[in-house]
mmCIF file of C-alpha atoms in Angstrom:
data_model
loop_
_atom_site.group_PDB
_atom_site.id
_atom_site.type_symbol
_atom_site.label_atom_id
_atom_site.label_comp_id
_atom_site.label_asym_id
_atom_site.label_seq_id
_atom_site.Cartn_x
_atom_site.Cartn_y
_atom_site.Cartn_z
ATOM 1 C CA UNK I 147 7.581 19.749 -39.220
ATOM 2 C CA UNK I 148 6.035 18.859 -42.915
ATOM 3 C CA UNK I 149 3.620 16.171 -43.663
ATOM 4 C CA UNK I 150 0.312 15.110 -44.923
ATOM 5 C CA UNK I 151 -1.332 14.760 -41.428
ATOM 6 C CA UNK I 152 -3.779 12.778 -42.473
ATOM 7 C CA UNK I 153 -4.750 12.845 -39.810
ATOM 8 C CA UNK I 154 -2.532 14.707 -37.425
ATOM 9 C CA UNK I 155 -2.220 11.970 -33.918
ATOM 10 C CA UNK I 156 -0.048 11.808 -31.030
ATOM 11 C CA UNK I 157 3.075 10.566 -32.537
ATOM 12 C CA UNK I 158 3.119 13.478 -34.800
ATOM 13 C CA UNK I 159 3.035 15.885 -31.273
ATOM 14 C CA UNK I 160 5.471 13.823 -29.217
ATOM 15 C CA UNK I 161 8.149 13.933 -31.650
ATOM 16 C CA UNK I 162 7.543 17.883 -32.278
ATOM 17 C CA UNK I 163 7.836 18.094 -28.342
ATOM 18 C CA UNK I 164 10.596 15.884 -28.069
ATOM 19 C CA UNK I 165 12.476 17.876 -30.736
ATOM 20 C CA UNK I 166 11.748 20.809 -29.351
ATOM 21 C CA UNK I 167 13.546 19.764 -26.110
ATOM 22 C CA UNK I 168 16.312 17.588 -26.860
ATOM 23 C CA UNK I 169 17.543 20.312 -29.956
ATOM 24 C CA UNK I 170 16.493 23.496 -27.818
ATOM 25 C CA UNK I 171 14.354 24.837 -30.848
ATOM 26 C CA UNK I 172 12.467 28.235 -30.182
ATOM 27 C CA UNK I 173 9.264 26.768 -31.951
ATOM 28 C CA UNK I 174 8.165 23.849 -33.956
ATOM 29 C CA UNK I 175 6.252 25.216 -37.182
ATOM 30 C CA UNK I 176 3.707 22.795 -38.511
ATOM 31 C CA UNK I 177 3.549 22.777 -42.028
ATOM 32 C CA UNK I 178 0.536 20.897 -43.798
ATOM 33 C CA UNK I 179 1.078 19.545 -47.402
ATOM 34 C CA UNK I 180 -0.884 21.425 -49.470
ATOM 35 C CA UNK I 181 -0.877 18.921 -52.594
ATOM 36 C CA UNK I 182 1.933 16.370 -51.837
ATOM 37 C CA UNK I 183 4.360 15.223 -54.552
ATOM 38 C CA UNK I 184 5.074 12.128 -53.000
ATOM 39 C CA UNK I 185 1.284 10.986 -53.009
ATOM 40 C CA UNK I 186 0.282 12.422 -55.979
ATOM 41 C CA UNK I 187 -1.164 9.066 -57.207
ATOM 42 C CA UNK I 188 -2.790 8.193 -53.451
ATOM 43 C CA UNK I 189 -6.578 9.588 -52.643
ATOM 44 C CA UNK I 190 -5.350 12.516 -49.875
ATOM 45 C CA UNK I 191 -7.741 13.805 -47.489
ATOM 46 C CA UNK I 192 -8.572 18.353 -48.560
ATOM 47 C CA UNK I 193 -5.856 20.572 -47.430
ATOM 48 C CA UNK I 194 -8.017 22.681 -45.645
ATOM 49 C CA UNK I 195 -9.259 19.800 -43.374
ATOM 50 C CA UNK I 196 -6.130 18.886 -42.970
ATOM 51 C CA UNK I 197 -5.022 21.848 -41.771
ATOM 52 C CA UNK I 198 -7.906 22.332 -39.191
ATOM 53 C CA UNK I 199 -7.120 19.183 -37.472
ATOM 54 C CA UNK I 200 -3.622 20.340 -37.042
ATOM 55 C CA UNK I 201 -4.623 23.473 -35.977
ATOM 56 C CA UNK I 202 -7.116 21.598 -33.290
ATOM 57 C CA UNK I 203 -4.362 19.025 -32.537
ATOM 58 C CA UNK I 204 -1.791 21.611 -31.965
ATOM 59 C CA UNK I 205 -3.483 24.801 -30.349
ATOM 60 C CA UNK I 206 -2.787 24.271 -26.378
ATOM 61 C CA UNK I 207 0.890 24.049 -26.623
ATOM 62 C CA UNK I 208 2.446 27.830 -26.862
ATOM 63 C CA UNK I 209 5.616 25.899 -28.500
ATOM 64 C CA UNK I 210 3.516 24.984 -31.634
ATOM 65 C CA UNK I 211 2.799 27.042 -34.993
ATOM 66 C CA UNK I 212 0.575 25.563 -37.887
ATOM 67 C CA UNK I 213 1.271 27.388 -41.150
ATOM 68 C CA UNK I 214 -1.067 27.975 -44.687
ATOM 69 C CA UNK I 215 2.080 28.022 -46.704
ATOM 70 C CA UNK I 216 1.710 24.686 -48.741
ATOM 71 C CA UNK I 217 -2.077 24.663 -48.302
ATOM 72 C CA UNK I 218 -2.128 27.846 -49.655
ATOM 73 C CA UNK I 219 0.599 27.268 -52.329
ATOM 74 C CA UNK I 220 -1.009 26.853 -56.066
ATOM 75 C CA UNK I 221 0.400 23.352 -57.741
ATOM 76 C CA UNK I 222 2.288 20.576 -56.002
ATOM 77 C CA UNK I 223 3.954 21.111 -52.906
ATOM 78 C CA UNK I 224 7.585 20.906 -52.906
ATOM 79 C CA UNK I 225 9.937 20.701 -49.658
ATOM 80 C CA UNK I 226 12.431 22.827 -50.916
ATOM 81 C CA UNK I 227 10.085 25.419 -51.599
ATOM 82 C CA UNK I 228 8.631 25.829 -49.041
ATOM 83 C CA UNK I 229 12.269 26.014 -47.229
ATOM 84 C CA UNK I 230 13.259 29.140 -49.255
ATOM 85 C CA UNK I 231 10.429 30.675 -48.413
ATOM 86 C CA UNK I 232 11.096 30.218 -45.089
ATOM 87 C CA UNK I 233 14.728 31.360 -45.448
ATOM 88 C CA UNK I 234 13.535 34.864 -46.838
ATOM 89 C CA UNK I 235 10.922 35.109 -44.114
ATOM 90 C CA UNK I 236 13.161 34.162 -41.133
ATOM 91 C CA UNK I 237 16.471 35.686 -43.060
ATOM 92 C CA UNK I 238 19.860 33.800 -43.093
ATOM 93 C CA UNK I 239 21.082 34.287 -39.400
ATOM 94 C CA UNK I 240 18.115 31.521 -38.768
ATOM 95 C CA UNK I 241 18.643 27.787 -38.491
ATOM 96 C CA UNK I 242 16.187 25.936 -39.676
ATOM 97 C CA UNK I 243 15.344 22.164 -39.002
ATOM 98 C CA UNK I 244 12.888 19.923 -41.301
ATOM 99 C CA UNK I 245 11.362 17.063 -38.347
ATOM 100 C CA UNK I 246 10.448 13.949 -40.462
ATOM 101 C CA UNK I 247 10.180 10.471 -39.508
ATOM 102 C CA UNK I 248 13.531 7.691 -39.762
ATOM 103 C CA UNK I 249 11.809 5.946 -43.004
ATOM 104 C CA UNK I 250 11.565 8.913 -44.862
ATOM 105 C CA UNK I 251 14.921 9.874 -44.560
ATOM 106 C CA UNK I 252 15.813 8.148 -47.572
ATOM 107 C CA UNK I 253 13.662 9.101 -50.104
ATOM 108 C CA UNK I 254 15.064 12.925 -49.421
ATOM 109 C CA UNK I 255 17.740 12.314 -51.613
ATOM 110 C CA UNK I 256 15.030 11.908 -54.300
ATOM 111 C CA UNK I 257 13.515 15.037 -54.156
ATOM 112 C CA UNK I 258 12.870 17.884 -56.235
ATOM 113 C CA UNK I 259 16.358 20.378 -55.659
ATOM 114 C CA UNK I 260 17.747 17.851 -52.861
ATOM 115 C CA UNK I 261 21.330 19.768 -52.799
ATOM 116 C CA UNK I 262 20.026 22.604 -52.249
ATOM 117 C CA UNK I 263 17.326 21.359 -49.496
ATOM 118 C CA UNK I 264 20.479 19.564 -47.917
ATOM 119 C CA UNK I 265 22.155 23.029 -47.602
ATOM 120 C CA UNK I 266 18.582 24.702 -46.352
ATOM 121 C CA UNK I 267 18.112 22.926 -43.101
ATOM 122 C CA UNK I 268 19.279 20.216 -40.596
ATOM 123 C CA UNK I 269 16.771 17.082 -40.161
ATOM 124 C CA UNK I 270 16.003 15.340 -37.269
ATOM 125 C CA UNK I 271 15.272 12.061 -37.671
ATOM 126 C CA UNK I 272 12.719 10.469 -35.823
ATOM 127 C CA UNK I 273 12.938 6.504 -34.900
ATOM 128 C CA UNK I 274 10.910 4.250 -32.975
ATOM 129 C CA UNK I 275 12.967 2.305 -30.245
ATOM 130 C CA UNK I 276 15.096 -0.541 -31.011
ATOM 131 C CA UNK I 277 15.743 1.433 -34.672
ATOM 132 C CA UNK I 278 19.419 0.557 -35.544
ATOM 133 C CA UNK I 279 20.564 4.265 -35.165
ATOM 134 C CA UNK I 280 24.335 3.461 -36.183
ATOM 135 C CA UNK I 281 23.195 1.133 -39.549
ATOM 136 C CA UNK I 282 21.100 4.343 -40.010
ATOM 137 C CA UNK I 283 24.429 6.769 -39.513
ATOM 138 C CA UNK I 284 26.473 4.055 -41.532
ATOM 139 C CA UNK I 285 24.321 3.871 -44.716
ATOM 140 C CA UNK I 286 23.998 8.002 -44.286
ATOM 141 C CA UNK I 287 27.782 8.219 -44.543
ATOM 142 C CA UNK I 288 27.912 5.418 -47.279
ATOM 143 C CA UNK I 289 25.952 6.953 -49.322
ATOM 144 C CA UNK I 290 28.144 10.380 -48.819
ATOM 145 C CA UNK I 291 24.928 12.377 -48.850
ATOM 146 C CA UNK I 292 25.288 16.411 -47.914
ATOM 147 C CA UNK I 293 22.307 16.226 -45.669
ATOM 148 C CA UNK I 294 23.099 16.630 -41.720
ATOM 149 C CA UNK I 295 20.776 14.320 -40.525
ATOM 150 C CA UNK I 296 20.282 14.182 -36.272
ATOM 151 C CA UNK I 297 18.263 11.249 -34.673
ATOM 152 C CA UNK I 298 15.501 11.597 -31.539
ATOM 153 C CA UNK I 299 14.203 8.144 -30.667
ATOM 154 C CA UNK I 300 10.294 8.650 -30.160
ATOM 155 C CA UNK I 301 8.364 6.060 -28.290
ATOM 156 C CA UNK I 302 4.755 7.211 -29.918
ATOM 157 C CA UNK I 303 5.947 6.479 -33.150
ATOM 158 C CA UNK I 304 3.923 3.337 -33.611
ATOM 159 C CA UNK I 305 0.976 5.035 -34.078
ATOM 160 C CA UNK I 306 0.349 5.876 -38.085
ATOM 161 C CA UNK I 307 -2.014 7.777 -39.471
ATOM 162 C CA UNK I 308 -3.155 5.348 -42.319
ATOM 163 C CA UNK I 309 -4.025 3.057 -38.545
ATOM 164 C CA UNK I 310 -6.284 5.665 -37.999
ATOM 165 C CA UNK I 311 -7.781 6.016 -41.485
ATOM 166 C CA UNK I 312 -8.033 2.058 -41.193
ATOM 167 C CA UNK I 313 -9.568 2.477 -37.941
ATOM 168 C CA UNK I 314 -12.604 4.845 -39.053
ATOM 169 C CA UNK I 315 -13.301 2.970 -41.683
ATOM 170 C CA UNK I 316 -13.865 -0.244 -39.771
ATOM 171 C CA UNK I 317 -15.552 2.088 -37.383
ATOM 172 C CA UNK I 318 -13.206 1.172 -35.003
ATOM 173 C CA UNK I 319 -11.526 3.076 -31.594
ATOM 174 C CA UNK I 320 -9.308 6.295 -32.016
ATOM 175 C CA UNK I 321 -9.627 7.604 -29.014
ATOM 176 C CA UNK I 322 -6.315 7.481 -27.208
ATOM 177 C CA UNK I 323 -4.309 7.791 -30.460
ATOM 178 C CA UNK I 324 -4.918 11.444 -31.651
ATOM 179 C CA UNK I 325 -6.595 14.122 -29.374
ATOM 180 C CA UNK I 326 -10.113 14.364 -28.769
ATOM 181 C CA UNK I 327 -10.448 17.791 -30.793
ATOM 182 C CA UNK I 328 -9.299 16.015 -34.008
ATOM 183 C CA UNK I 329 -11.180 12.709 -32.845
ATOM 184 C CA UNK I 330 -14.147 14.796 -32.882
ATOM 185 C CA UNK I 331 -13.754 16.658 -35.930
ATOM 186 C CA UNK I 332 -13.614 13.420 -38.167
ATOM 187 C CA UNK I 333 -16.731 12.451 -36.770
ATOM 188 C CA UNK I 334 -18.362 15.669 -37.392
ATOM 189 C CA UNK I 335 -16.909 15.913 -40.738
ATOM 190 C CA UNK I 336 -17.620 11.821 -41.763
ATOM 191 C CA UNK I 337 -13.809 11.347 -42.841
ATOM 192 C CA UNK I 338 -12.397 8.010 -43.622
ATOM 193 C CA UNK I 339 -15.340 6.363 -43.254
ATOM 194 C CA UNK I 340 -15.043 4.972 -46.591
ATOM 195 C CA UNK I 341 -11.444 4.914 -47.141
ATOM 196 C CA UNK I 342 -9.377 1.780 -46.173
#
């Protein structure tokens, strides 16, 4: 599961656990941007805190992995990548699966080497309810893309994590939305309280 977790909250967790059981997955691998491409001209909380919080957010389910791979990683972070690297590590008898959310399905097809990130992994797709799940199938097949693209429907996914930067910021209520470990380490570190 890539992304910027910025910060890492309960819809990020619900749809690695819901993956996890509806696709029968041995482990969900959490994989921190280390420099994103696709935010390169956005202000992007430090890797390494980034990392932490997933780490924190993460650490009592067994299921769950966070990896240093992209934080690590000199230069921009790149999806496909970091999905060759885990094809050498895990060896070709693996299947891998890339967890992203519904929206950012489309700008895949954008990306750095998307052929060969199509032919690297599956991707779940996850939606909120009430997302149109055959327009989403129809415009896939349109658009005669080689990605296989699978859909979980995850009820948590109204929670955002630029909501919770917002939040901070207008020193608002987190609590509820991401767990109290992460909660807690913003506070102790003083992130987003001037970011809107």
């Amino acid at each position: 599961m890539g992304g910027t977790f910025d910060p890492i909250h309960f819809g990020h967790l619900v749809t690695a656990e819901e993956a996890l059981v509806q696709f029968n997955l041995d482990r969900v691998l959490f994989m921190p941007t280390g420099r994103p491409a696709a935010k390169s001209n956005e202000r992007v909380t430090s890797a390494e805190d980034r990392y932490l919080m997933t780490v924190l957010a993460t650490a009592a389910n067994p299921d769950f992995d966070v990896s240093r791979m992209e934080v690590d990683r000199p230069g921009t972070t790149y999806t496909v990548d970091t999905l060759r690297a885990l094809r050498d590590e895990y060896g070709p008898a693996t299947e891998l699966f890339f967890i992203t959310g519904a929206d950012a399905i489309w700008e895949i097809v954008s990306w750095k080497d998307a052929a060969e990130v199509a032919g690297l992994a599956t991707f779940i797709a996850a939606t909120r309810p009430g997302y149109d799940l055959d327009a989403a199938r129809r415009a896939h097949e349109e658009a005669a893309t080689q990605f296989t693209i699978e859909y979980v429907e995850v009820p948590a996914l109204a929670i955002s994590s630029t909501e919770l930067r917002e939040r901070v910021a207008q020193r608002r209520p987190i609590r509820y939305l991401t767990t109290e470990s992460v909660a807690s380490y913003i506070v102790k570190h003083n992130l987003y309280r001037a970011v809107v």
